[in-house]
Amino acid sequence: MPGTRAEVEAIARLFSQMKKLLGFAATEQALEELADAGALKQFRYLHLATHGKLNP
């Protein structure tokens, strides 16, 4: 989605220690693998830039 990369890059400038998953690398499976490996324990914050469509 337009703007998502810019959003992530803006937030990334605020933190020295970070891991970015962008585009096709940003999958539920990738996040689960990081969690299962304990790699997420090193982070205090987790930011998910998501978008959805409402069809009322």
Coordinates of N, CA and C in Angstrom, one line a residue:
M1 N 0.8 -1.2 0.0 CA 0.0 0.0 0.0 C 0.9 1.3 0.0
P2 N 0.5 2.2 -0.7 CA 1.2 3.5 -0.8 C 1.3 4.1 0.6
G3 N 2.5 4.5 1.0 CA 2.7 5.2 2.3 C 3.2 4.3 3.4
T4 N 3.0 3.0 3.2 CA 3.4 2.0 4.3 C 4.9 2.0 4.5
R5 N 5.7 2.0 3.4 CA 7.1 2.0 3.5 C 7.6 3.3 4.2
A6 N 7.0 4.4 3.8 CA 7.4 5.7 4.4 C 7.1 5.7 5.9
E7 N 5.9 5.1 6.2 CA 5.6 5.0 7.7 C 6.6 4.2 8.4
V8 N 7.0 3.1 7.9 CA 7.9 2.2 8.6 C 9.3 2.9 8.7
E9 N 9.7 3.6 7.6 CA 11.0 4.3 7.6 C 11.0 5.4 8.6
A10 N 9.9 6.1 8.7 CA 9.8 7.2 9.7 C 9.9 6.7 11.1
I11 N 9.3 5.6 11.4 CA 9.4 5.0 12.8 C 10.7 4.4 13.0
A12 N 11.4 3.9 12.0 CA 12.7 3.3 12.1 C 13.7 4.3 12.6
R13 N 13.6 5.5 12.2 CA 14.5 6.6 12.5 C 14.5 6.9 14.0
L14 N 13.4 6.5 14.7 CA 13.3 6.7 16.1 C 14.0 5.7 17.0
F15 N 14.4 4.5 16.4 CA 14.9 3.4 17.2 C 16.2 3.0 16.6
S16 N 17.2 2.7 17.5 CA 18.5 2.2 17.0 C 18.5 0.7 16.8
Q17 N 17.8 0.0 17.6 CA 17.7 -1.5 17.5 C 16.4 -1.9 16.9
M18 N 16.4 -2.4 15.7 CA 15.1 -2.7 15.1 C 15.2 -3.8 14.0
K19 N 14.1 -4.4 13.7 CA 14.0 -5.4 12.6 C 12.8 -5.0 11.7
K20 N 13.1 -4.8 10.4 CA 12.0 -4.4 9.5 C 11.6 -5.6 8.6
L21 N 10.3 -5.8 8.5 CA 9.8 -6.8 7.5 C 8.9 -6.0 6.6
L22 N 9.3 -5.8 5.3 CA 8.6 -5.0 4.4 C 8.2 -5.9 3.2
G23 N 7.1 -5.4 2.5 CA 6.7 -6.1 1.3 C 6.4 -7.6 1.5
F24 N 6.8 -8.4 0.5 CA 6.5 -9.8 0.6 C 7.2 -10.5 1.7
A25 N 8.2 -9.9 2.4 CA 8.8 -10.5 3.6 C 8.0 -10.3 4.8
A26 N 7.0 -9.4 4.8 CA 6.2 -9.2 5.9 C 5.0 -10.1 5.9
T27 N 5.2 -11.3 6.4 CA 4.1 -12.3 6.4 C 3.9 -12.8 7.8
E28 N 2.7 -13.3 8.0 CA 2.4 -13.9 9.3 C 3.4 -15.0 9.7
Q29 N 3.7 -15.8 8.7 CA 4.7 -16.9 8.9 C 6.0 -16.3 9.4
A30 N 6.5 -15.3 8.7 CA 7.8 -14.7 9.1 C 7.8 -14.2 10.6
L31 N 6.7 -13.6 11.0 CA 6.5 -13.1 12.3 C 6.4 -14.2 13.3
E32 N 5.7 -15.3 12.9 CA 5.7 -16.5 13.8 C 7.0 -17.1 14.0
E33 N 7.8 -17.2 12.9 CA 9.2 -17.8 13.0 C 10.0 -16.9 13.9
L34 N 10.0 -15.6 13.8 CA 10.7 -14.8 14.8 C 10.3 -15.0 16.2
A35 N 9.0 -15.1 16.4 CA 8.5 -15.4 17.8 C 8.9 -16.7 18.3
D36 N 8.8 -17.7 17.5 CA 9.2 -19.1 17.9 C 10.7 -19.2 18.2
A37 N 11.5 -18.4 17.5 CA 12.9 -18.4 17.7 C 13.3 -17.6 18.9
G38 N 12.4 -16.9 19.5 CA 12.7 -16.0 20.6 C 13.3 -14.7 20.2
A39 N 13.3 -14.4 18.9 CA 13.9 -13.2 18.4 C 13.2 -11.9 18.8
L40 N 11.9 -12.0 19.1 CA 11.1 -10.8 19.4 C 11.3 -10.4 20.8
K41 N 11.9 -11.2 21.7 CA 12.1 -10.9 23.1 C 13.0 -9.7 23.3
Q42 N 13.9 -9.4 22.3 CA 14.8 -8.3 22.4 C 14.2 -6.9 22.2
F43 N 13.0 -6.9 21.7 CA 12.3 -5.7 21.4 C 11.3 -5.3 22.4
R44 N 11.2 -4.0 22.7 CA 10.2 -3.5 23.6 C 8.9 -3.2 22.9
Y45 N 9.0 -2.8 21.6 CA 7.8 -2.4 20.8 C 7.7 -3.3 19.6
L46 N 6.5 -3.4 19.1 CA 6.2 -4.1 17.9 C 5.2 -3.2 17.1
H47 N 5.5 -2.8 16.0 CA 4.6 -1.9 15.2 C 4.2 -2.7 13.9
L48 N 2.9 -2.8 13.8 CA 2.4 -3.4 12.6 C 1.6 -2.4 11.8
A49 N 2.1 -2.1 10.6 CA 1.5 -1.1 9.7 C 0.6 -1.9 8.7
T50 N -0.7 -1.9 9.0 CA -1.7 -2.7 8.3 C -2.7 -1.8 7.6
H51 N -3.4 -2.4 6.7 CA -4.4 -1.7 6.0 C -5.6 -2.6 5.7
G52 N -6.8 -2.1 5.7 CA -7.9 -3.0 5.4 C -8.9 -2.2 4.6
K53 N -9.9 -3.0 4.2 CA -11.0 -2.4 3.4 C -12.3 -2.8 4.1
L54 N -13.1 -1.8 4.3 CA -14.4 -2.0 4.9 C -15.5 -2.1 3.8
N55 N -16.3 -3.1 3.9 CA -17.4 -3.3 2.9 C -18.7 -3.4 3.7
P56 N -19.3 -2.3 4.1 CA -20.5 -2.3 5.0 C -21.7 -3.0 4.4

